[in-house]
Every structure is written in C-alpha cells, then in structure tokens.
Amino acid sequence: MKVLYVLENSDGFKRSNQIGGYLSHVVGVLEAFKKLGHEVILASYSSVPYLAMEDYKFIKLRRVNNNVPIARGVHIQWLLIDNILDLIKRESPDIVYVRWTGNLFFYRIRKRFPDLKIVIECNGGRFMNGERASWLDNIYFKQYIHSASVISAITEEVKTAILNRVPKENNAVIITNPNGVDTARFNEHPNNIREIYGIEKSIPIIGFAGYFAPWHNIDVIISAVQGMNVNTRLLLMGSGPPKIANSLRILATKRNKGRIIFTGPIPFIDIPKYYSACDILVVPQAKERPLGSSVKLFEYMATGKAIAAANVGQLSIVIKHGVNGMLFEPDTESLKNTLNT
C-alpha cells in the first residue's frame, strides 16, 4: 500500500526536536508504516529529526513568503492543500494520512478526489478537554468529519467526544487506536548518567521527560520531591516556555534545592539512557486535561521501571494500581506519599 503521510506542523519540531510526545509519536507512526511493508511518502516542511529519512520518499512542502499575519495564515493553508492535491495526482496514493491540526480548505481534497481514502489522526483538542469550541474549531471539525474516511482517535474518551458532535448522516468510520512505542528502543541501556550529574549509587533517581506544559503539573513533582523524607534526585528532562521554565527553577530553589536537576532538552536517541538511570518515572497530568494519551507512559513502561502516574483519564486505565505501577491523585501530597512508599 502507498501511504501519503502529510505532516503539516513540522515547525513544531523547533519546540520539541529533542524529546516530547509529538516527535516520538510522529517517528513511531512513520516507522510502523515501514515495518508493515508499506511505501511511505512523507510530505513535510522539514525532515523529521531522528528518522531514517533515506527510507522514505521525502517531498518538501512549499513555504509562503507573506508578512501580513492573518493573510499569511490563510495563504499557508491554501497553499498546503494545493501541495497535497498535486501530490495525490502525481503519486496516486492508496491513503492519505493526516494529523488533525486545522485547515480552512481541507474540503478541497475530498471534493477533488471523492473516492480517496483519507485517515485523520485525532489526539484531542480544546473542545475535547471540556473547553468551549471557537467558531474556527467548529469549521475545522466539520471539514474533517465530512472529509475523512476514517478518524483515528487516540483514546476512547476522544472517540466519545467526537461522536457526541457528529451529525447522524456522517459516513466517517471513527475508531480508537491507542498510543504505543517500539519497546526495543526504550529497553534498558548502559549509561553514565549518575556520573554526569554526580549522583551516588545509593541515592534514588526520580525522572520526568517531556515538554514543560502547564497540564503536566511539573510544579507538583518538584514540591513532592522537595517534601520527601528520603534523599533523592529528580531529573527533569526537557524544556518549555521561558516563563514556565523560570517559575519552575525558582520553585526548585525554595527547599532541598540540591534534589532538583534540570537536564535541559535531551536528544531523542539518548533519552532511553536517561530512563535507564532512573528508579522511578513519573507521569503527571492535570484533571483539566483528561482526554490525552501520554506517549511517555508507554515509553516508561517499555523500560520496566517503577511508574507513578496521575489518576486521570487514560493513565488510570492503563496503570493498574499496585500491579504495573502506582496511581496518585494529581496533587503534591498524594504524589509525595506515593513516592515515599
């Protein structure tokens, strides 16, 4: 089968080109298509970090030179669809695979190629997390729903949120396709992480990896580790918006500051070594963001390390308390008590 994988938001790699669920997920899906024996055409504005690009037919999407903000956004979206239409005509793919992002003109693909199989991957969205949908969200939603042959929802909760808004006459098939990882990539790796950060063998290491987003509750991890009755180290692997990163660094200095280590961004190929150095890996999540599917959870599980996960959304479904991990309520005291055990 020939798959045209359209990666519209490759600029996101500028933010998460080291570690983060977005990059890990994109690499995983592309590699999975290849391992299944499919021919994959990757259409993107840039190459994908840490992906063996020589294994894919890479077609670089054309960029827009327009300095007027609103006009530039519209122009980008129109030109992207022009690019995709040209590729479909030239390459004759069996399916087009697109990550749900947002394009005002997506309907043009279905209009031009009414019989084409279009798969849209949905990882959530504002309205799916209980937030009010904007008029633009509603336009995107209607276009994707009416254009897709299959919508691949990342969790049952996301699937339900979509179904609750789908008109009865819609013909798209909506499935649940949970996250996963290549376990061979995230198994135990020899490393010298303790030596790099001067951590003695007797001191337990707690780890978090990912983007410093508000819904990751990294402040809760810092406060919990600061309040533990055991001397430990917390490796915060990643980065985030300067305002959030700075506030976290200030919080880390208020108590037991020697326990908190900000590693900065870690290259995707090196992150398994950091996981291997940890004794406990933490998956935090705010209750306000229950519908997502944390890629890091599955990366953590592949390492075989102890896991502490927030009792929220899919995390509480995948992790069985006391069996394959420990669940905690997404607050400082609950996480501190869990880590102390």
PDB file of N, CA and C in Angstrom, residues 243-304:
ATOM      1  N   LYS A 243       8.708  31.487  30.504  1.00  0.00           N
ATOM      2  CA  LYS A 243       8.004  31.909  31.720  1.00  0.00           C
ATOM      3  C   LYS A 243       7.762  30.729  32.650  1.00  0.00           C
ATOM      4  N   ILE A 244       7.316  29.601  32.086  1.00  0.00           N
ATOM      5  CA  ILE A 244       7.051  28.411  32.907  1.00  0.00           C
ATOM      6  C   ILE A 244       8.357  27.824  33.421  1.00  0.00           C
ATOM      7  N   ALA A 245       9.361  27.710  32.540  1.00  0.00           N
ATOM      8  CA  ALA A 245      10.647  27.140  32.941  1.00  0.00           C
ATOM      9  C   ALA A 245      11.283  27.948  34.069  1.00  0.00           C
ATOM     10  N   ASN A 246      11.212  29.266  33.972  1.00  0.00           N
ATOM     11  CA  ASN A 246      11.797  30.125  35.007  1.00  0.00           C
ATOM     12  C   ASN A 246      11.073  29.963  36.344  1.00  0.00           C
ATOM     13  N   SER A 247       9.750  29.882  36.297  1.00  0.00           N
ATOM     14  CA  SER A 247       8.991  29.727  37.543  1.00  0.00           C
ATOM     15  C   SER A 247       9.298  28.389  38.199  1.00  0.00           C
ATOM     16  N   LEU A 248       9.511  27.362  37.394  1.00  0.00           N
ATOM     17  CA  LEU A 248       9.858  26.047  37.940  1.00  0.00           C
ATOM     18  C   LEU A 248      11.245  26.062  38.578  1.00  0.00           C
ATOM     19  N   ARG A 249      12.175  26.768  37.948  1.00  0.00           N
ATOM     20  CA  ARG A 249      13.528  26.867  38.518  1.00  0.00           C
ATOM     21  C   ARG A 249      13.509  27.631  39.843  1.00  0.00           C
ATOM     22  N   ILE A 250      12.676  28.653  39.921  1.00  0.00           N
ATOM     23  CA  ILE A 250      12.552  29.405  41.180  1.00  0.00           C
ATOM     24  C   ILE A 250      11.962  28.512  42.262  1.00  0.00           C
ATOM     25  N   LEU A 251      10.918  27.772  41.913  1.00  0.00           N
ATOM     26  CA  LEU A 251      10.307  26.848  42.866  1.00  0.00           C
ATOM     27  C   LEU A 251      11.321  25.821  43.361  1.00  0.00           C
ATOM     28  N   ALA A 252      12.186  25.357  42.464  1.00  0.00           N
ATOM     29  CA  ALA A 252      13.161  24.316  42.810  1.00  0.00           C
ATOM     30  C   ALA A 252      14.204  24.789  43.813  1.00  0.00           C
ATOM     31  N   THR A 253      14.377  26.101  43.950  1.00  0.00           N
ATOM     32  CA  THR A 253      15.388  26.633  44.875  1.00  0.00           C
ATOM     33  C   THR A 253      14.834  26.880  46.271  1.00  0.00           C
ATOM     34  N   LYS A 254      13.533  26.743  46.466  1.00  0.00           N
ATOM     35  CA  LYS A 254      12.923  27.131  47.730  1.00  0.00           C
ATOM     36  C   LYS A 254      13.176  26.136  48.857  1.00  0.00           C
ATOM     37  N   ARG A 255      13.424  24.886  48.512  1.00  0.00           N
ATOM     38  CA  ARG A 255      13.580  23.860  49.543  1.00  0.00           C
ATOM     39  C   ARG A 255      14.314  22.665  48.949  1.00  0.00           C
ATOM     40  N   ASN A 256      15.304  22.156  49.678  1.00  0.00           N
ATOM     41  CA  ASN A 256      16.058  20.999  49.194  1.00  0.00           C
ATOM     42  C   ASN A 256      16.460  21.163  47.736  1.00  0.00           C
ATOM     43  N   LYS A 257      17.024  22.325  47.411  1.00  0.00           N
ATOM     44  CA  LYS A 257      17.284  22.644  46.010  1.00  0.00           C
ATOM     45  C   LYS A 257      18.265  21.692  45.345  1.00  0.00           C
ATOM     46  N   GLY A 258      19.097  21.028  46.141  1.00  0.00           N
ATOM     47  CA  GLY A 258      20.046  20.093  45.543  1.00  0.00           C
ATOM     48  C   GLY A 258      19.398  18.855  44.969  1.00  0.00           C
ATOM     49  N   ARG A 259      18.120  18.662  45.279  1.00  0.00           N
ATOM     50  CA  ARG A 259      17.435  17.459  44.801  1.00  0.00           C
ATOM     51  C   ARG A 259      16.944  17.585  43.357  1.00  0.00           C
ATOM     52  N   ILE A 260      16.783  18.797  42.871  1.00  0.00           N
ATOM     53  CA  ILE A 260      16.157  19.011  41.561  1.00  0.00           C
ATOM     54  C   ILE A 260      17.228  19.302  40.512  1.00  0.00           C
ATOM     55  N   ILE A 261      17.231  18.520  39.432  1.00  0.00           N
ATOM     56  CA  ILE A 261      18.213  18.689  38.356  1.00  0.00           C
ATOM     57  C   ILE A 261      17.471  18.934  37.038  1.00  0.00           C
ATOM     58  N   PHE A 262      17.709  20.101  36.450  1.00  0.00           N
ATOM     59  CA  PHE A 262      17.157  20.404  35.125  1.00  0.00           C
ATOM     60  C   PHE A 262      18.207  20.002  34.091  1.00  0.00           C
ATOM     61  N   THR A 263      17.931  18.976  33.337  1.00  0.00           N
ATOM     62  CA  THR A 263      18.909  18.492  32.363  1.00  0.00           C
ATOM     63  C   THR A 263      18.911  19.309  31.081  1.00  0.00           C
ATOM     64  N   GLY A 264      17.807  20.053  30.825  1.00  0.00           N
ATOM     65  CA  GLY A 264      17.635  20.667  29.519  1.00  0.00           C
ATOM     66  C   GLY A 264      17.135  19.623  28.538  1.00  0.00           C
ATOM     67  N   PRO A 265      16.922  20.003  27.284  1.00  0.00           N
ATOM     68  CA  PRO A 265      16.454  19.048  26.277  1.00  0.00           C
ATOM     69  C   PRO A 265      17.453  17.914  26.077  1.00  0.00           C
ATOM     70  N   ILE A 266      16.927  16.713  25.934  1.00  0.00           N
ATOM     71  CA  ILE A 266      17.749  15.519  25.700  1.00  0.00           C
ATOM     72  C   ILE A 266      17.469  15.005  24.293  1.00  0.00           C
ATOM     73  N   PRO A 267      18.490  14.721  23.501  1.00  0.00           N
ATOM     74  CA  PRO A 267      18.250  14.164  22.165  1.00  0.00           C
ATOM     75  C   PRO A 267      17.409  12.890  22.230  1.00  0.00           C
ATOM     76  N   PHE A 268      16.518  12.749  21.286  1.00  0.00           N
ATOM     77  CA  PHE A 268      15.588  11.618  21.247  1.00  0.00           C
ATOM     78  C   PHE A 268      16.318  10.281  21.345  1.00  0.00           C
ATOM     79  N   ILE A 269      17.471  10.157  20.688  1.00  0.00           N
ATOM     80  CA  ILE A 269      18.189   8.884  20.689  1.00  0.00           C
ATOM     81  C   ILE A 269      18.872   8.609  22.022  1.00  0.00           C
ATOM     82  N   ASP A 270      19.017   9.635  22.867  1.00  0.00           N
ATOM     83  CA  ASP A 270      19.683   9.455  24.160  1.00  0.00           C
ATOM     84  C   ASP A 270      18.717   9.272  25.317  1.00  0.00           C
ATOM     85  N   ILE A 271      17.447   9.577  25.108  1.00  0.00           N
ATOM     86  CA  ILE A 271      16.500   9.544  26.219  1.00  0.00           C
ATOM     87  C   ILE A 271      16.389   8.164  26.860  1.00  0.00           C
ATOM     88  N   PRO A 272      16.512   7.029  26.118  1.00  0.00           N
ATOM     89  CA  PRO A 272      16.461   5.730  26.802  1.00  0.00           C
ATOM     90  C   PRO A 272      17.551   5.559  27.854  1.00  0.00           C
ATOM     91  N   LYS A 273      18.724   6.158  27.657  1.00  0.00           N
ATOM     92  CA  LYS A 273      19.796   6.074  28.645  1.00  0.00           C
ATOM     93  C   LYS A 273      19.382   6.780  29.933  1.00  0.00           C
ATOM     94  N   TYR A 274      18.712   7.917  29.792  1.00  0.00           N
ATOM     95  CA  TYR A 274      18.258   8.661  30.972  1.00  0.00           C
ATOM     96  C   TYR A 274      17.163   7.891  31.706  1.00  0.00           C
ATOM     97  N   TYR A 275      16.246   7.293  30.948  1.00  0.00           N
ATOM     98  CA  TYR A 275      15.228   6.460  31.581  1.00  0.00           C
ATOM     99  C   TYR A 275      15.881   5.324  32.372  1.00  0.00           C
ATOM    100  N   SER A 276      16.901   4.720  31.769  1.00  0.00           N
ATOM    101  CA  SER A 276      17.561   3.573  32.400  1.00  0.00           C
ATOM    102  C   SER A 276      18.233   3.949  33.707  1.00  0.00           C
ATOM    103  N   ALA A 277      18.655   5.211  33.834  1.00  0.00           N
ATOM    104  CA  ALA A 277      19.326   5.659  35.059  1.00  0.00           C
ATOM    105  C   ALA A 277      18.343   5.907  36.194  1.00  0.00           C
ATOM    106  N   CYS A 278      17.051   6.028  35.879  1.00  0.00           N
ATOM    107  CA  CYS A 278      16.043   6.361  36.889  1.00  0.00           C
ATOM    108  C   CYS A 278      15.535   5.113  37.602  1.00  0.00           C
ATOM    109  N   ASP A 279      15.115   5.299  38.828  1.00  0.00           N
ATOM    110  CA  ASP A 279      14.487   4.231  39.601  1.00  0.00           C
ATOM    111  C   ASP A 279      12.969   4.311  39.516  1.00  0.00           C
ATOM    112  N   ILE A 280      12.455   5.545  39.474  1.00  0.00           N
ATOM    113  CA  ILE A 280      11.008   5.775  39.365  1.00  0.00           C
ATOM    114  C   ILE A 280      10.774   6.816  38.278  1.00  0.00           C
ATOM    115  N   LEU A 281       9.789   6.572  37.422  1.00  0.00           N
ATOM    116  CA  LEU A 281       9.425   7.522  36.373  1.00  0.00           C
ATOM    117  C   LEU A 281       7.999   7.997  36.618  1.00  0.00           C
ATOM    118  N   VAL A 282       7.809   9.318  36.528  1.00  0.00           N
ATOM    119  CA  VAL A 282       6.527   9.922  36.906  1.00  0.00           C
ATOM    120  C   VAL A 282       5.780  10.438  35.684  1.00  0.00           C
ATOM    121  N   VAL A 283       4.476  10.154  35.641  1.00  0.00           N
ATOM    122  CA  VAL A 283       3.596  10.675  34.591  1.00  0.00           C
ATOM    123  C   VAL A 283       2.538  11.553  35.249  1.00  0.00           C
ATOM    124  N   PRO A 284       2.776  12.853  35.324  1.00  0.00           N
ATOM    125  CA  PRO A 284       1.774  13.744  35.911  1.00  0.00           C
ATOM    126  C   PRO A 284       0.734  14.148  34.871  1.00  0.00           C
ATOM    127  N   GLN A 285      -0.394  14.611  35.349  1.00  0.00           N
ATOM    128  CA  GLN A 285      -1.439  15.081  34.431  1.00  0.00           C
ATOM    129  C   GLN A 285      -2.462  15.871  35.226  1.00  0.00           C
ATOM    130  N   ALA A 286      -2.878  17.007  34.715  1.00  0.00           N
ATOM    131  CA  ALA A 286      -3.907  17.798  35.386  1.00  0.00           C
ATOM    132  C   ALA A 286      -5.287  17.204  35.116  1.00  0.00           C
ATOM    133  N   LYS A 287      -6.171  17.308  36.081  1.00  0.00           N
ATOM    134  CA  LYS A 287      -7.537  16.803  35.894  1.00  0.00           C
ATOM    135  C   LYS A 287      -8.254  17.524  34.762  1.00  0.00           C
ATOM    136  N   GLU A 288      -7.808  18.757  34.464  1.00  0.00           N
ATOM    137  CA  GLU A 288      -8.446  19.546  33.412  1.00  0.00           C
ATOM    138  C   GLU A 288      -8.094  19.038  32.014  1.00  0.00           C
ATOM    139  N   ARG A 289      -7.156  18.107  31.909  1.00  0.00           N
ATOM    140  CA  ARG A 289      -6.754  17.571  30.599  1.00  0.00           C
ATOM    141  C   ARG A 289      -6.876  16.051  30.616  1.00  0.00           C
ATOM    142  N   PRO A 290      -8.100  15.521  30.707  1.00  0.00           N
ATOM    143  CA  PRO A 290      -8.264  14.082  30.904  1.00  0.00           C
ATOM    144  C   PRO A 290      -8.243  13.226  29.653  1.00  0.00           C
ATOM    145  N   LEU A 291      -8.301  13.834  28.471  1.00  0.00           N
ATOM    146  CA  LEU A 291      -8.553  13.039  27.274  1.00  0.00           C
ATOM    147  C   LEU A 291      -7.303  12.633  26.504  1.00  0.00           C
ATOM    148  N   GLY A 292      -6.166  13.154  26.854  1.00  0.00           N
ATOM    149  CA  GLY A 292      -4.963  12.844  26.101  1.00  0.00           C
ATOM    150  C   GLY A 292      -4.453  11.445  26.361  1.00  0.00           C
ATOM    151  N   SER A 293      -3.461  11.072  25.563  1.00  0.00           N
ATOM    152  CA  SER A 293      -2.796   9.779  25.727  1.00  0.00           C
ATOM    153  C   SER A 293      -1.303  10.039  25.788  1.00  0.00           C
ATOM    154  N   SER A 294      -0.719   9.891  26.955  1.00  0.00           N
ATOM    155  CA  SER A 294       0.682  10.239  27.163  1.00  0.00           C
ATOM    156  C   SER A 294       1.611   9.212  26.539  1.00  0.00           C
ATOM    157  N   VAL A 295       2.368   9.641  25.525  1.00  0.00           N
ATOM    158  CA  VAL A 295       3.335   8.744  24.902  1.00  0.00           C
ATOM    159  C   VAL A 295       4.402   8.335  25.915  1.00  0.00           C
ATOM    160  N   LYS A 296       4.756   9.271  26.803  1.00  0.00           N
ATOM    161  CA  LYS A 296       5.810   8.964  27.776  1.00  0.00           C
ATOM    162  C   LYS A 296       5.427   7.794  28.662  1.00  0.00           C
ATOM    163  N   LEU A 297       4.120   7.608  28.932  1.00  0.00           N
ATOM    164  CA  LEU A 297       3.705   6.482  29.761  1.00  0.00           C
ATOM    165  C   LEU A 297       4.164   5.167  29.140  1.00  0.00           C
ATOM    166  N   PHE A 298       3.990   5.025  27.834  1.00  0.00           N
ATOM    167  CA  PHE A 298       4.339   3.778  27.160  1.00  0.00           C
ATOM    168  C   PHE A 298       5.858   3.642  27.006  1.00  0.00           C
ATOM    169  N   GLU A 299       6.536   4.761  26.852  1.00  0.00           N
ATOM    170  CA  GLU A 299       7.998   4.734  26.861  1.00  0.00           C
ATOM    171  C   GLU A 299       8.501   4.246  28.217  1.00  0.00           C
ATOM    172  N   TYR A 300       7.938   4.816  29.277  1.00  0.00           N
ATOM    173  CA  TYR A 300       8.315   4.402  30.633  1.00  0.00           C
ATOM    174  C   TYR A 300       8.082   2.912  30.838  1.00  0.00           C
ATOM    175  N   MET A 301       6.905   2.439  30.436  1.00  0.00           N
ATOM    176  CA  MET A 301       6.554   1.034  30.646  1.00  0.00           C
ATOM    177  C   MET A 301       7.514   0.103  29.921  1.00  0.00           C
ATOM    178  N   ALA A 302       7.988   0.532  28.752  1.00  0.00           N
ATOM    179  CA  ALA A 302       8.918  -0.303  27.984  1.00  0.00           C
ATOM    180  C   ALA A 302      10.248  -0.480  28.707  1.00  0.00           C
ATOM    181  N   THR A 303      10.588   0.455  29.610  1.00  0.00           N
ATOM    182  CA  THR A 303      11.856   0.350  30.341  1.00  0.00           C
ATOM    183  C   THR A 303      11.783  -0.667  31.470  1.00  0.00           C
ATOM    184  N   GLY A 304      10.575  -0.971  31.922  1.00  0.00           N
ATOM    185  CA  GLY A 304      10.431  -1.882  33.051  1.00  0.00           C
ATOM    186  C   GLY A 304      10.668  -1.219  34.393  1.00  0.00           C
TER     187      GLY A 304
END
